[in-house]
Coordinates of C-alpha atoms in Angstrom, one line a residue:
X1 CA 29.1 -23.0 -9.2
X2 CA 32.3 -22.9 -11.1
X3 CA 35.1 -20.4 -10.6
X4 CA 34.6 -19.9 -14.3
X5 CA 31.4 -18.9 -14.5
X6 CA 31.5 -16.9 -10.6
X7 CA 34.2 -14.7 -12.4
X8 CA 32.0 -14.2 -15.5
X9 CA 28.8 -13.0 -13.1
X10 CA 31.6 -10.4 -11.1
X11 CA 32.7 -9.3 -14.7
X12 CA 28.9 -8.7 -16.1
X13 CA 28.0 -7.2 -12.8
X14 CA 30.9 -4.6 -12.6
X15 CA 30.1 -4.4 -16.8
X16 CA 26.2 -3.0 -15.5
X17 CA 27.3 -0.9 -12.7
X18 CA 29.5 1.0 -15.1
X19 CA 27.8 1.4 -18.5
X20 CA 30.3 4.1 -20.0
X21 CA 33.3 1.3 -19.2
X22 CA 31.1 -1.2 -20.9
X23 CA 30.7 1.0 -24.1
X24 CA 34.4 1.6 -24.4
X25 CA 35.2 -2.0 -24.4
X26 CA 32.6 -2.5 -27.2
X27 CA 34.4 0.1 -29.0
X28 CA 37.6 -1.4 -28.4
X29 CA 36.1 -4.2 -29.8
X30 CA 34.9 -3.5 -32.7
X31 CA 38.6 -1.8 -33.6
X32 CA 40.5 -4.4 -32.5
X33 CA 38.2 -6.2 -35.3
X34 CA 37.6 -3.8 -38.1
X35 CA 41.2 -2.1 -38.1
X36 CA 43.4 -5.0 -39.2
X37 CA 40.2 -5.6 -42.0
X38 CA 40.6 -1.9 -43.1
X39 CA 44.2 -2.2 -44.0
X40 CA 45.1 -5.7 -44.7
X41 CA 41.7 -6.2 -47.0
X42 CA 41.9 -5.1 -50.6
X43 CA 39.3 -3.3 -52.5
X44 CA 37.7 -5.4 -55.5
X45 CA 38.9 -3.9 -58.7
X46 CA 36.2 -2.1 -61.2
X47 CA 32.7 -1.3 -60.5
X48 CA 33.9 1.8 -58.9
X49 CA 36.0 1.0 -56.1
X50 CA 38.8 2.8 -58.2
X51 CA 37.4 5.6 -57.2
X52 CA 38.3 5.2 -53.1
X53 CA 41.9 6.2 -51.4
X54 CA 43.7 3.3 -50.3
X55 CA 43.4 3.1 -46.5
X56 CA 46.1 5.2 -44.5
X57 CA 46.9 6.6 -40.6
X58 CA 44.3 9.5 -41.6
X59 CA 41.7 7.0 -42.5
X60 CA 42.6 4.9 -39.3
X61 CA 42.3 7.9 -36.9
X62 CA 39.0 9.1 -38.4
X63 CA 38.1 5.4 -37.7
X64 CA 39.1 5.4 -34.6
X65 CA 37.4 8.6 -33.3
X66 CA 33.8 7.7 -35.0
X67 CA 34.0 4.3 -33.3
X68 CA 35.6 5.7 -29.1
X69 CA 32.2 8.1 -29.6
X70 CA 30.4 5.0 -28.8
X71 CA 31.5 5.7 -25.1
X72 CA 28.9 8.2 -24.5
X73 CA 26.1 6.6 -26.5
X74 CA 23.9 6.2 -23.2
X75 CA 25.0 9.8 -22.3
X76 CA 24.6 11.5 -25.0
X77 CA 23.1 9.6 -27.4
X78 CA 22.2 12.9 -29.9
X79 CA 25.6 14.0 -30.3
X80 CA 27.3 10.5 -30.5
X81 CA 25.2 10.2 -33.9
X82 CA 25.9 13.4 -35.4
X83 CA 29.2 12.9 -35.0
X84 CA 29.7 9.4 -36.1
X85 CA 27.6 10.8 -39.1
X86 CA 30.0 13.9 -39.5
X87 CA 33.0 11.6 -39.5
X88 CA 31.9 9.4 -42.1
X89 CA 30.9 12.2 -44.3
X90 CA 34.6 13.2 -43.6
X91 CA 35.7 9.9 -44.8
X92 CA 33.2 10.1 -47.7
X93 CA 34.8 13.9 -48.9
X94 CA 38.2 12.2 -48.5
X95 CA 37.2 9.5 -50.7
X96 CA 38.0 6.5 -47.9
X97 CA 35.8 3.6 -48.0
X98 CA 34.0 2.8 -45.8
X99 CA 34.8 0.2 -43.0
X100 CA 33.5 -2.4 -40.3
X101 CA 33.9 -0.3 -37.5
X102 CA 32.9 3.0 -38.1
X103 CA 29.5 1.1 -40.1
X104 CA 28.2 -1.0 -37.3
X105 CA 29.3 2.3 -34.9
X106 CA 26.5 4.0 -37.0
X107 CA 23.9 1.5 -36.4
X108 CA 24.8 1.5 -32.6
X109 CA 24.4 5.3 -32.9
X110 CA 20.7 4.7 -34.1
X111 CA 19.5 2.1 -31.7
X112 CA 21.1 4.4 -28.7
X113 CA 19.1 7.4 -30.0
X114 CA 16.2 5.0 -29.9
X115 CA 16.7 3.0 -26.9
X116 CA 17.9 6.2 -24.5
X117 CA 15.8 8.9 -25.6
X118 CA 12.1 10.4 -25.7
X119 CA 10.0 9.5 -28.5
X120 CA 10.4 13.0 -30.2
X121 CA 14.0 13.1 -30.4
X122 CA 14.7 9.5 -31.2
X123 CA 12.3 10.2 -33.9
X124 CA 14.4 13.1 -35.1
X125 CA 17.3 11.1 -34.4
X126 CA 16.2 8.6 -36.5
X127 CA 14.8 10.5 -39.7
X128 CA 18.4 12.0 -39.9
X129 CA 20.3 8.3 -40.0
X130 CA 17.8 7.3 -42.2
X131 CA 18.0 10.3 -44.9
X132 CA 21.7 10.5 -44.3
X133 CA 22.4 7.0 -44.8
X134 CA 20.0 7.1 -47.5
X135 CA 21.8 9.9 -49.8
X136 CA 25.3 8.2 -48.6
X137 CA 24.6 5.1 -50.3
X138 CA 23.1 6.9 -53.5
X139 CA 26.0 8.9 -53.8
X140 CA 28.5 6.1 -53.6
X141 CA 31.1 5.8 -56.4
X142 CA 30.4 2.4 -56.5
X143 CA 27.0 0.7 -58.1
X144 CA 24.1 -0.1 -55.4
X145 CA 21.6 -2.8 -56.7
X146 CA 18.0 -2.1 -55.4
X147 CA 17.5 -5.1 -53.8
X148 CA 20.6 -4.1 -51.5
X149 CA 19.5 -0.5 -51.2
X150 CA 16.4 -1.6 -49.8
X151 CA 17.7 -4.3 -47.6
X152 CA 20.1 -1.8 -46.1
X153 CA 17.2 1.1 -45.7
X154 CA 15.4 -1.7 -44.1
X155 CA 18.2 -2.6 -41.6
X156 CA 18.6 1.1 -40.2
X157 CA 14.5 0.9 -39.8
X158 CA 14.6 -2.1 -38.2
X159 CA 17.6 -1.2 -35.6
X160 CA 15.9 2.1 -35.0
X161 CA 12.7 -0.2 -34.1
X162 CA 14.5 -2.4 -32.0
X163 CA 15.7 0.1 -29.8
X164 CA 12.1 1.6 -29.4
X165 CA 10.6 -1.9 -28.3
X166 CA 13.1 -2.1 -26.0
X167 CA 12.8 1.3 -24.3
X168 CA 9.0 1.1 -24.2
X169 CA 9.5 -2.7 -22.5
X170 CA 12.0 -1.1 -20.1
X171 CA 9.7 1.1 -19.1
X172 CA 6.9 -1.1 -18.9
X173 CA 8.7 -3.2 -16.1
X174 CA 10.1 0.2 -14.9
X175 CA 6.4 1.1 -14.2
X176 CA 5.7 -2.4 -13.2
X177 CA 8.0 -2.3 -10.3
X178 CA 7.4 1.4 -9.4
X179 CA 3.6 0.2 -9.1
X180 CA 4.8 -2.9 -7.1
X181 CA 6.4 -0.4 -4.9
X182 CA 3.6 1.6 -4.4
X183 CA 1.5 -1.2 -3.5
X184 CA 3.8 -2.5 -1.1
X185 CA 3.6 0.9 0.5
X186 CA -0.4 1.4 0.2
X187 CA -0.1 -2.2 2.2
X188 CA 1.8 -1.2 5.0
X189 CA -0.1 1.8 5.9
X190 CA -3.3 -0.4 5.8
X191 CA -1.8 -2.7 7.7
X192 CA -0.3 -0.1 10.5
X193 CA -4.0 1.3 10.0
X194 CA -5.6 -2.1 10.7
X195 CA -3.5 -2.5 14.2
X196 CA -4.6 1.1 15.0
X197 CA -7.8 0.5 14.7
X198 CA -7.9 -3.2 16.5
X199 CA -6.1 -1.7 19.2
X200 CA -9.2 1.1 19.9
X201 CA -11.6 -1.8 19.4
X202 CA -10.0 -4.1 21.8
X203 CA -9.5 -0.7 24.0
X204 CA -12.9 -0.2 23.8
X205 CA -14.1 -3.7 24.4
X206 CA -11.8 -3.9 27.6
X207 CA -12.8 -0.8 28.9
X208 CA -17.0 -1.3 28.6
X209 CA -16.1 -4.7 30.4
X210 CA -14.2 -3.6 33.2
X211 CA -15.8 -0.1 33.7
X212 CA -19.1 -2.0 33.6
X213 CA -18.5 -5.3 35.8
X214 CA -16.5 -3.4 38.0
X215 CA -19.0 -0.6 38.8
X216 CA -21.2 -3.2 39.3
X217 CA -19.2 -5.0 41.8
X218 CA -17.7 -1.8 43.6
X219 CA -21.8 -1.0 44.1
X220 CA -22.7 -4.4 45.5
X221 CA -19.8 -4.3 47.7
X222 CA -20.7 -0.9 49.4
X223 CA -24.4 -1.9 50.1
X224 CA -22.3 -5.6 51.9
X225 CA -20.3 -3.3 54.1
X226 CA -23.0 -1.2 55.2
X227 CA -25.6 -4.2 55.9
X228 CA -23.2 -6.6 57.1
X229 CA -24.0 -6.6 60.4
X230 CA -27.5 -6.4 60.5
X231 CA -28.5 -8.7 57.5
X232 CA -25.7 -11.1 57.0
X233 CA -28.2 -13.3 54.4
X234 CA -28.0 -10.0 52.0
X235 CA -24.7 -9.7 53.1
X236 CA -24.1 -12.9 51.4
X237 CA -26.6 -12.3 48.6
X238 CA -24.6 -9.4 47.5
X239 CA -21.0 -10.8 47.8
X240 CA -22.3 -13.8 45.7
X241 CA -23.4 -11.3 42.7
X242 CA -20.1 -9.8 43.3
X243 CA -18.5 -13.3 42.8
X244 CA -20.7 -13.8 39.6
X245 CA -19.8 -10.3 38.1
X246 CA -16.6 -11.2 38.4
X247 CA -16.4 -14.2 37.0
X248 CA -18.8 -13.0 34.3
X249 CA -15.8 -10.0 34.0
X250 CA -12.7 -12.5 34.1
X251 CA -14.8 -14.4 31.3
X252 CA -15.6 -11.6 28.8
X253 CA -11.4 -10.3 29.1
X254 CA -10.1 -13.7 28.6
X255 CA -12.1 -13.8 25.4
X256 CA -10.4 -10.5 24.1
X257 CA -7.3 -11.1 25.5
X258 CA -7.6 -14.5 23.6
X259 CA -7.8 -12.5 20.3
X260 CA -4.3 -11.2 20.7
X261 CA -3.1 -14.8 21.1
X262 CA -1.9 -16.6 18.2
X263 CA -0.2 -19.8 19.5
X264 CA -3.3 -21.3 21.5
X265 CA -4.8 -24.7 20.5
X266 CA -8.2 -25.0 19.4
X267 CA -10.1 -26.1 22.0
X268 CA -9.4 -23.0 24.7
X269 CA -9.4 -21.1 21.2
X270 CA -13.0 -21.8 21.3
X271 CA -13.5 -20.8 24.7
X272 CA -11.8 -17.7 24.6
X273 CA -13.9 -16.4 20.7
X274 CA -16.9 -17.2 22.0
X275 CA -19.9 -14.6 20.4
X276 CA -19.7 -11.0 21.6
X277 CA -22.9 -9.9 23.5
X278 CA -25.8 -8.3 22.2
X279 CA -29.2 -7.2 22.6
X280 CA -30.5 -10.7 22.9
X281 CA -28.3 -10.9 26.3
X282 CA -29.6 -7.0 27.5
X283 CA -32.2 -9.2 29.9
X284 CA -28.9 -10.8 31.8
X285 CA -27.4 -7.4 31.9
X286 CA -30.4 -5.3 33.5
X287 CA -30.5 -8.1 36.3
X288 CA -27.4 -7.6 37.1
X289 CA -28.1 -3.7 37.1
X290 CA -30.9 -4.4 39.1
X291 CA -28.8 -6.4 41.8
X292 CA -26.7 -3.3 42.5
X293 CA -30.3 -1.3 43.4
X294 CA -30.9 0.6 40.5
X295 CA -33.8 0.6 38.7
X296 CA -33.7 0.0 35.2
X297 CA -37.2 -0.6 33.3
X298 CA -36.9 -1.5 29.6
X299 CA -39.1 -0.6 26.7
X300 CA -39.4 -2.1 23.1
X301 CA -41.4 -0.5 20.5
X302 CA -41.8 -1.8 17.0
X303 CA -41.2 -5.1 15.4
X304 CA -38.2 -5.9 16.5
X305 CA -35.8 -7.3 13.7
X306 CA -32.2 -8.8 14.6
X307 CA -29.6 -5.9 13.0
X308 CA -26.1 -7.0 11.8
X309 CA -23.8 -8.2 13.8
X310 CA -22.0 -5.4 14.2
X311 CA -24.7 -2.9 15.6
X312 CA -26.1 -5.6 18.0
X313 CA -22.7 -5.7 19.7
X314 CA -22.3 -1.9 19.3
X315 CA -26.1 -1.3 20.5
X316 CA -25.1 -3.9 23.8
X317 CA -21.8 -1.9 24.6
X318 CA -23.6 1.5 24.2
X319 CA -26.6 0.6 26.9
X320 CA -24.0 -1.1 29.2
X321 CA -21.9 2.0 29.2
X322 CA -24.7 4.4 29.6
X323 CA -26.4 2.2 32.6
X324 CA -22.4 2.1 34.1
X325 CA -22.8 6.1 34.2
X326 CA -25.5 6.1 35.5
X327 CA -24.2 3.6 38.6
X328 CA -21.4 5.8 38.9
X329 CA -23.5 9.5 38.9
X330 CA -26.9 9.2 39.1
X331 CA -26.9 8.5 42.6
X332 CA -28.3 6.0 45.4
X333 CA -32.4 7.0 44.6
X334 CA -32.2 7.0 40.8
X335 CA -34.2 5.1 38.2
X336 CA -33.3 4.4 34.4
X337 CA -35.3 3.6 31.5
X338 CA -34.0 1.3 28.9
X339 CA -36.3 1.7 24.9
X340 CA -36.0 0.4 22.0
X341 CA -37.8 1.6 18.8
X342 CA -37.6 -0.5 15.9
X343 CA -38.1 1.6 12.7
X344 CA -38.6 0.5 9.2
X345 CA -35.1 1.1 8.5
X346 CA -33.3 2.1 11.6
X347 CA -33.0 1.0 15.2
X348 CA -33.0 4.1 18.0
X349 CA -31.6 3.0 21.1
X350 CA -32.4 5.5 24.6
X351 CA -31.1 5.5 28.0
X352 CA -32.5 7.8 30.1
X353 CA -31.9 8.6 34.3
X354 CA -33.6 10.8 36.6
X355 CA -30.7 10.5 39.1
X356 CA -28.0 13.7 39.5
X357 CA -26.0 12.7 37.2
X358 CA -25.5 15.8 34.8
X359 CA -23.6 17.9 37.5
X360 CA -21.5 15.3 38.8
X361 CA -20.8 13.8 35.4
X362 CA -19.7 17.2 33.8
X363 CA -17.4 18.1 36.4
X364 CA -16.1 15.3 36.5
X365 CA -15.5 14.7 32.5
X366 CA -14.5 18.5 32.5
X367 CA -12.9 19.0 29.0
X368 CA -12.0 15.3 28.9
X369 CA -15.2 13.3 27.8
X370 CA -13.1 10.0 28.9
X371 CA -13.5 6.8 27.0
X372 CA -16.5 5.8 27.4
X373 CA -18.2 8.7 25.6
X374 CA -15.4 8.7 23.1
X375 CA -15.9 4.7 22.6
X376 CA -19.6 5.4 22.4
X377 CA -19.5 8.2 19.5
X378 CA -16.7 5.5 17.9
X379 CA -19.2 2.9 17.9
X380 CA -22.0 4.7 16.8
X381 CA -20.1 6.5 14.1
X382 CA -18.4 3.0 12.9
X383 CA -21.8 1.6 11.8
X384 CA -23.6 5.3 10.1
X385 CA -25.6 6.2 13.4
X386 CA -26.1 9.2 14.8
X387 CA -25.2 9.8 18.9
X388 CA -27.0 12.8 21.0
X389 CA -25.5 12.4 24.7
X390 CA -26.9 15.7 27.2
X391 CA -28.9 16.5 30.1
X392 CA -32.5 15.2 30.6
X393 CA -35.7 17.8 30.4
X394 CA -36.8 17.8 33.9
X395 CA -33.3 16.3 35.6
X396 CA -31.2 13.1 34.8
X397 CA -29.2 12.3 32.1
X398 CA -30.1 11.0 28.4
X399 CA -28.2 8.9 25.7
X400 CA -30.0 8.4 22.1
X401 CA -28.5 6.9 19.3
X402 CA -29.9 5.9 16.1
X403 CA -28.5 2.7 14.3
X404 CA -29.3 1.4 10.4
X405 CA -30.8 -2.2 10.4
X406 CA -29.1 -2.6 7.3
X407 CA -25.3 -2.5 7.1

């Protein structure tokens, strides 16, 4: 880019952070224009210009002050008519023709009053140029043909138009980038609400998978300990399912964790976003259950119907954390029943112990139900079920929650 034209963007640039500067210089202008017209031009003899004063410092003055007003047209766009209007009737009473200036400062005075104001005062604004101009031209000395009264009623119309477009565009693009703005907004508080909610999910998700897998392995390890010396084959037996949870847990995190990654290729990419569990995998889980010495029968009533997605996962994480209670409460002797009732529209899903699990879960949940309860309620609640988590009629512990088939 030119020096040239690098000084002609600083100059517009300073010109549009300082409108009021701008608007004197088109004043200026126009003076340093119209002036040396005004008193170096002669009038055309006959056809009433006999009639006008010849030009003097009064006339000049008057000029001058109709034309400066322009200054505050942005401002005060109102006033900076009327005045320009009261001057020329000044002029007009003094019998001065009029000039350049002080006629293209009128027609300024009229698109600013359109451009800068509301729609009922440039209206008003604009029925007073128009009636004003109007009677000034009929009541000119000097003979107006029709064709040129029109033609100049038709220009302050048209200037007054202009300046309305151009309002109603600028505030078309005004509400344009307001909107713009607004939606940029709205998209950043989705997006802050997205990460919120994937970080519960993957909270969630980490938490059934270790609280589970662990519980399962802290279990198995106990009964090792205690039989280690006189049965070393279950001994053996149970370190092995403690090596298989294990791996089964190290798998399942490596496969959330792997959602957070974003620069892996896509071959361990497919590994790690392998399909989520669900209730077509609940057989691998009670085994597993059942290796740690609990229990666990499992009902299914209904015609059974795969659900969405979505509530097969949530309907998997929900037994897995009520069976990981019950390994952690119910005690050594309990039993736990697994059912599910297929409905025509709805799938209810119960876990229910016998163990003593209500007293030694509620003291130790106290007024914190801890996240597994709080994941459950989130999961149940994410897909429009209904959650019902309390003590058993005749001892235990029961979970019920009801999920919609249909998403």
């Amino acid at each position: 880019m030119s020096p040239r034209i690098r000084g002609l963007h600083a100059v517009r640039a300073w010109l549009h952070a300082r409108p009021t500067a701008a608007d004197a210089l088109l004043a200026l202008g126009l003076l340093a224009v119209g002036l040396p017209q005004l008193f170096l031009e002669e009038l055309p003899a006959g056809h009433g210009y006999d009639h006008f004063r010849s030009p003097d410092i009064w006339d000049g003055l008057v000029v001058t002050a109709v034309t400066m007003a322009l200054t505050w047209r942005r401002r005060h766009p109102m006033p900076v008519l009327l005045f320009i209007i009261g001057g020329e009737l000044v002029m007009a009473l003094a019998h001065y023709p009029p000039s350049v200036p002080d006629v293209v400062a009128f027609l300024v005075a009229v698109y600013s009053v359109a451009a800068h104001r509301g729609l009922a005062q440039s209206a008003l604004g604009g029925a007073t140029a128009f009636v004003y101009f109007l009677a000034y031209l009929l009541l000119l000395p000097v003979s107006v043909a029709p064709e040129v009264l029109i033609t100049d009623c038709a220009l302050v119309i048209g200037v007054w138009v202009l300046g309305r477009n151009l309002r109603l565009r600028r505030a078309y693009f005004t509400e344009l980038e307001d909107r713009a703005a607004r939606l940029e907004r709205a998209r950043g508080t989705d997006a802050r609400a997205a990460r919120v909610e994937e970080r519960s999910r993957i909270a969630r998700e980490l938490h059934d998978v270790v609280a589970h897998h662990v519980s399962v392995m802290t279990v198995q390890a106990g009964a090792a300990r205690r039989i280690i010396d006189r049965d070393p084959g279950s001994a053996r037996e149970a370190m092995s399912t403690i090596e298989e949870v294990g791996r089964t847990a190290l798998s399942e995190m490596r496969r959330i964790v792997g959602v957070l990654r974003t620069d892996r290729d896509p071959e361990r990419a497919g590994r790690e976003l392998a399909p989520q569990p669900g209730l077509g995998d609940l057989g691998e889980l009670l085994e597993h259950v059942r290796e740690t010495g609990l229990s666990v029968q499992l009902w299914m009533e209904g015609e059974a119907r795969p659900p969405s997605p979505g509530v097969d996962v949530a309907a998997f994480r929900l037994i897995q954390e009520a069976l990981t209670n019950t390994l952690k409460h119910a005690g050594p002797q309990a039993r736990a029943w697994v059912r599910l009732y297929y409905g025509d529209s709805d799938l209810t899903v119960e876990i229910e112990d016998d163990g003593r699990g209500t007293s030694t879960f509620m003291a130790d949940s106290g007024d914190n139900p801890g996240h597994g309860l709080v994941g459950m309620y989130e999961r149940v609640a994410l897909y429009g079920g209904e959650l019902k988590i309390g003590p058993r009629v005749g001892g235990g512990f029961g979970v019920r929650a009801r999920f919609p088939l249909e998403p």
